[in-house]
Amino acid sequence: MVVFDWAGTTVDYASSAPSTVFDRVFTAAGIHLTKEEINRPMGMEKKAHIRALLSCASGNRQWLQIHGAPWTEQDVEHLYQTFEKTLYQVVAEYSAPIPGVVETVAALRERGLKIGSTTGYTAQMMEQVIPRAKAMGYQADAVVTPDVTGAGRPTPFMLFECMRQLDVYPPRAVVKVGDTVVDMLEGKNAGAWSVGVLTGSNLLGLSQEEYEQMDSEALESRKRETADVYRKAGADIVIDSIRDLPDAIDKLNRQMEKMEETAK
């Protein structure tokens, strides 16, 4: 089974929807964060993401300057309600599959692989995403959200729920594919394989237009830096594009065969 992330991996190039909405919500609250600061916790459950932004040096300093007191869980809840309402209004617009996803998933299904998925979005948010993605050619066999399991990434419980729903085990028969650090940690904490994707990813941090216009040497340097971040988070393989996933799975299968031969 392959367990995909959603925004930044299979739909929404560069995970633009949550990044854009976090920027709007925090700017409205008087807190100005860089794109890098906003993206750093991406992939987490969204309240956890808000806590991470409020806890970062810049967010914490600005909050204290504005309010004269540390932020509270009540503040987190208020920001989350605004975030959820805003994202719910726009998320369907950002649900187009990333180039190569539809064809790659079709190729994986032809091999007999099941397609699971996990996300930092709630089930209610995914009600906006799933039909739009399906109409454009992408559909997963299972969609698990943090409100279903009571725990988001980097815990393994959403991935375990995909395994339960689709009756796939043990974890070494599962490949987790994502575009953030916590995606890699989710896979490793589950005992599965983790694969990081560069093109279209939140971690690379480039819109499609920025990607296409960037100088090739600068782009390759940025990809190397991003690949290092994936590997430090535990990625077994880093691929340039989602189109490279079938070859990566072949490589993992050969690796498992060698491991089994060694164990005999």
PDB file of N, CA and C in Angstrom, residues 177-210:
ATOM      1  N   VAL A 177       4.253   8.485   1.465  1.00  0.00           N
ATOM      2  CA  VAL A 177       4.763   9.484   0.527  1.00  0.00           C
ATOM      3  C   VAL A 177       4.237  10.853   0.938  1.00  0.00           C
ATOM      4  N   GLY A 178       5.151  11.809   1.112  1.00  0.00           N
ATOM      5  CA  GLY A 178       4.714  13.130   1.529  1.00  0.00           C
ATOM      6  C   GLY A 178       5.696  14.226   1.164  1.00  0.00           C
ATOM      7  N   ASP A 179       5.331  15.452   1.561  1.00  0.00           N
ATOM      8  CA  ASP A 179       6.117  16.629   1.164  1.00  0.00           C
ATOM      9  C   ASP A 179       6.584  17.461   2.344  1.00  0.00           C
ATOM     10  N   THR A 180       6.485  16.888   3.572  1.00  0.00           N
ATOM     11  CA  THR A 180       6.914  17.619   4.761  1.00  0.00           C
ATOM     12  C   THR A 180       7.740  16.720   5.678  1.00  0.00           C
ATOM     13  N   VAL A 181       8.406  17.346   6.643  1.00  0.00           N
ATOM     14  CA  VAL A 181       9.186  16.610   7.638  1.00  0.00           C
ATOM     15  C   VAL A 181       8.280  15.671   8.430  1.00  0.00           C
ATOM     16  N   VAL A 182       7.104  16.164   8.852  1.00  0.00           N
ATOM     17  CA  VAL A 182       6.242  15.311   9.677  1.00  0.00           C
ATOM     18  C   VAL A 182       5.647  14.144   8.894  1.00  0.00           C
ATOM     19  N   ASP A 183       5.575  14.264   7.562  1.00  0.00           N
ATOM     20  CA  ASP A 183       5.185  13.104   6.747  1.00  0.00           C
ATOM     21  C   ASP A 183       6.218  11.996   6.883  1.00  0.00           C
ATOM     22  N   MET A 184       7.506  12.380   6.807  1.00  0.00           N
ATOM     23  CA  MET A 184       8.574  11.386   6.931  1.00  0.00           C
ATOM     24  C   MET A 184       8.547  10.753   8.319  1.00  0.00           C
ATOM     25  N   LEU A 185       8.326  11.567   9.336  1.00  0.00           N
ATOM     26  CA  LEU A 185       8.281  11.053  10.701  1.00  0.00           C
ATOM     27  C   LEU A 185       7.077  10.143  10.916  1.00  0.00           C
ATOM     28  N   GLU A 186       5.960  10.474  10.296  1.00  0.00           N
ATOM     29  CA  GLU A 186       4.770   9.621  10.389  1.00  0.00           C
ATOM     30  C   GLU A 186       5.081   8.220   9.878  1.00  0.00           C
ATOM     31  N   GLY A 187       5.726   8.161   8.723  1.00  0.00           N
ATOM     32  CA  GLY A 187       6.086   6.863   8.154  1.00  0.00           C
ATOM     33  C   GLY A 187       7.063   6.096   9.027  1.00  0.00           C
ATOM     34  N   LYS A 188       8.112   6.772   9.479  1.00  0.00           N
ATOM     35  CA  LYS A 188       9.131   6.083  10.271  1.00  0.00           C
ATOM     36  C   LYS A 188       8.582   5.640  11.621  1.00  0.00           C
ATOM     37  N   ASN A 189       7.738   6.472  12.243  1.00  0.00           N
ATOM     38  CA  ASN A 189       7.156   6.102  13.533  1.00  0.00           C
ATOM     39  C   ASN A 189       6.210   4.912  13.415  1.00  0.00           C
ATOM     40  N   ALA A 190       5.688   4.698  12.200  1.00  0.00           N
ATOM     41  CA  ALA A 190       4.813   3.545  11.969  1.00  0.00           C
ATOM     42  C   ALA A 190       5.600   2.289  11.609  1.00  0.00           C
ATOM     43  N   GLY A 191       6.895   2.432  11.362  1.00  0.00           N
ATOM     44  CA  GLY A 191       7.686   1.298  10.908  1.00  0.00           C
ATOM     45  C   GLY A 191       7.541   1.036   9.428  1.00  0.00           C
ATOM     46  N   ALA A 192       7.017   2.044   8.688  1.00  0.00           N
ATOM     47  CA  ALA A 192       6.847   1.931   7.236  1.00  0.00           C
ATOM     48  C   ALA A 192       8.033   2.590   6.530  1.00  0.00           C
ATOM     49  N   TRP A 193       8.037   2.516   5.211  1.00  0.00           N
ATOM     50  CA  TRP A 193       9.024   3.231   4.401  1.00  0.00           C
ATOM     51  C   TRP A 193       8.538   4.666   4.197  1.00  0.00           C
ATOM     52  N   SER A 194       9.470   5.619   4.154  1.00  0.00           N
ATOM     53  CA  SER A 194       9.110   7.014   3.917  1.00  0.00           C
ATOM     54  C   SER A 194       9.797   7.531   2.653  1.00  0.00           C
ATOM     55  N   VAL A 195       9.006   8.177   1.796  1.00  0.00           N
ATOM     56  CA  VAL A 195       9.522   8.739   0.544  1.00  0.00           C
ATOM     57  C   VAL A 195       9.140  10.217   0.476  1.00  0.00           C
ATOM     58  N   GLY A 196      10.130  11.076   0.293  1.00  0.00           N
ATOM     59  CA  GLY A 196       9.885  12.506   0.164  1.00  0.00           C
ATOM     60  C   GLY A 196       9.876  12.930  -1.298  1.00  0.00           C
ATOM     61  N   VAL A 197       8.960  13.827  -1.644  1.00  0.00           N
ATOM     62  CA  VAL A 197       8.828  14.327  -3.016  1.00  0.00           C
ATOM     63  C   VAL A 197       9.302  15.778  -3.068  1.00  0.00           C
ATOM     64  N   LEU A 198      10.091  16.124  -4.083  1.00  0.00           N
ATOM     65  CA  LEU A 198      10.618  17.478  -4.210  1.00  0.00           C
ATOM     66  C   LEU A 198       9.683  18.399  -4.999  1.00  0.00           C
ATOM     67  N   THR A 199       9.398  18.052  -6.253  1.00  0.00           N
ATOM     68  CA  THR A 199       8.621  18.935  -7.117  1.00  0.00           C
ATOM     69  C   THR A 199       7.182  19.081  -6.626  1.00  0.00           C
ATOM     70  N   GLY A 200       6.762  20.322  -6.435  1.00  0.00           N
ATOM     71  CA  GLY A 200       5.398  20.590  -5.974  1.00  0.00           C
ATOM     72  C   GLY A 200       5.235  20.540  -4.473  1.00  0.00           C
ATOM     73  N   SER A 201       6.347  20.312  -3.757  1.00  0.00           N
ATOM     74  CA  SER A 201       6.254  20.096  -2.312  1.00  0.00           C
ATOM     75  C   SER A 201       6.245  21.396  -1.525  1.00  0.00           C
ATOM     76  N   ASN A 202       5.645  21.322  -0.343  1.00  0.00           N
ATOM     77  CA  ASN A 202       5.694  22.437   0.587  1.00  0.00           C
ATOM     78  C   ASN A 202       7.122  22.669   1.067  1.00  0.00           C
ATOM     79  N   LEU A 203       7.865  21.592   1.259  1.00  0.00           N
ATOM     80  CA  LEU A 203       9.214  21.714   1.793  1.00  0.00           C
ATOM     81  C   LEU A 203      10.143  22.440   0.820  1.00  0.00           C
ATOM     82  N   LEU A 204       9.980  22.195  -0.484  1.00  0.00           N
ATOM     83  CA  LEU A 204      10.772  22.926  -1.481  1.00  0.00           C
ATOM     84  C   LEU A 204      10.373  24.401  -1.468  1.00  0.00           C
ATOM     85  N   GLY A 205       9.083  24.663  -1.235  1.00  0.00           N
ATOM     86  CA  GLY A 205       8.622  26.024  -1.002  1.00  0.00           C
ATOM     87  C   GLY A 205       8.528  26.913  -2.215  1.00  0.00           C
ATOM     88  N   LEU A 206       8.275  26.331  -3.398  1.00  0.00           N
ATOM     89  CA  LEU A 206       8.173  27.116  -4.626  1.00  0.00           C
ATOM     90  C   LEU A 206       6.815  26.893  -5.281  1.00  0.00           C
ATOM     91  N   SER A 207       6.171  27.982  -5.693  1.00  0.00           N
ATOM     92  CA  SER A 207       4.967  27.840  -6.502  1.00  0.00           C
ATOM     93  C   SER A 207       5.360  27.276  -7.857  1.00  0.00           C
ATOM     94  N   GLN A 208       4.381  26.821  -8.628  1.00  0.00           N
ATOM     95  CA  GLN A 208       4.689  26.262  -9.943  1.00  0.00           C
ATOM     96  C   GLN A 208       5.364  27.305 -10.827  1.00  0.00           C
ATOM     97  N   GLU A 209       4.908  28.547 -10.743  1.00  0.00           N
ATOM     98  CA  GLU A 209       5.513  29.620 -11.540  1.00  0.00           C
ATOM     99  C   GLU A 209       6.944  29.884 -11.095  1.00  0.00           C
ATOM    100  N   GLU A 210       7.173  29.928  -9.787  1.00  0.00           N
ATOM    101  CA  GLU A 210       8.532  30.146  -9.273  1.00  0.00           C
ATOM    102  C   GLU A 210       9.452  29.002  -9.672  1.00  0.00           C
TER     103      GLU A 210
END
